[in-house]
């Protein structure tokens, strides 16, 4: 009987409802794909001075994991930064976790809640760093995709290890990207050398703490820059080294044949300073007061004096200061030089004999100050040196 029944079933067509019902299981519900979202606008922590990034991993509307990255002033009112990164355990609307800070190694505990509010989110909780507990209250927070987050954080310092010329980077400006653990030893290795380290670059900012390296900016005589870059590249912990932006503005730079203005492989400082000062004395209608070269940065500082046109009867004196930088037009062998000359800085004082009239400078109170006129000094220098000017429209010398 069983065999007969089996035979009858086998003779049924493939489209039989009996077979279809027996072989087609119900479809399982689709599992939402995992995605990563970021919050970068959380505020209200540490008096609003913290830089906060919250990373969430979600499946649909459910948060399956979260990481909180907080960078903040190590001391109140300080420029020095510390940071902590904590993986948060998620239990419903509550997130919590503990870790220690990156620099000062202080214990950290975090507990907060997350609440959707329409298209935005609200976060509340508390963060304890060391013995200090602060409240976190942040509303109206929008999230962004991982692509959007990476695009908004893709900026980096420009370091050209081998620039073709000095039209986009400055010949005296060297930048060294070094691992945080090696920064102090690298800086110690610079002691006793003719160079000037930017004080601001000594203090790693939030981007540096997150990246694990900081950029040390150094001003050096252009004639010594290539050697410094080469030494830096071989130093322990250095990620990259090269030239970066600096004092040179191409609109105020000329290029000319180098042979007449070099002595061996170095700039003939006395000859160049005398020629520049002679041209500027005429265009500025002033008398040269001093000419000083910096052995650290290779910068030339020229100071001129002239009578002030303000109330001539008072006999006031204007002091005009201009800085200049002479360098090869590109790294390596070249027969061309560049000369950059700054806009004038003018101060006025009573330098007459006898009792002085005290003057205060109120220019710092102005929102915008127009640069002082140099009476076409760059054109005059280009004529004297038989030089080219930079054509910004075509990005070439003309």
XYZ file of C-alpha atoms in Angstrom, residues 3 54 72 88 102 129 144 188 193 224 243 256 267 300 332 340 356 367 380 389:
20
model
C 4.665 1.556 -2.295
C 31.309 59.324 18.384
C 40.388 68.159 25.369
C 31.339 51.578 24.687
C 46.558 58.919 26.036
C 38.493 61.856 34.036
C 27.036 61.340 8.864
C 66.799 67.530 20.977
C 71.960 74.137 14.809
C 70.955 74.531 4.315
C 59.388 71.657 2.248
C 66.856 86.233 -11.987
C 74.440 83.838 -1.551
C 67.322 89.622 5.581
C 69.355 70.989 -6.403
C 61.043 87.605 -1.998
C 59.686 113.086 23.545
C 39.352 94.837 12.105
C 61.742 98.459 -9.340
C 57.700 88.293 -12.172
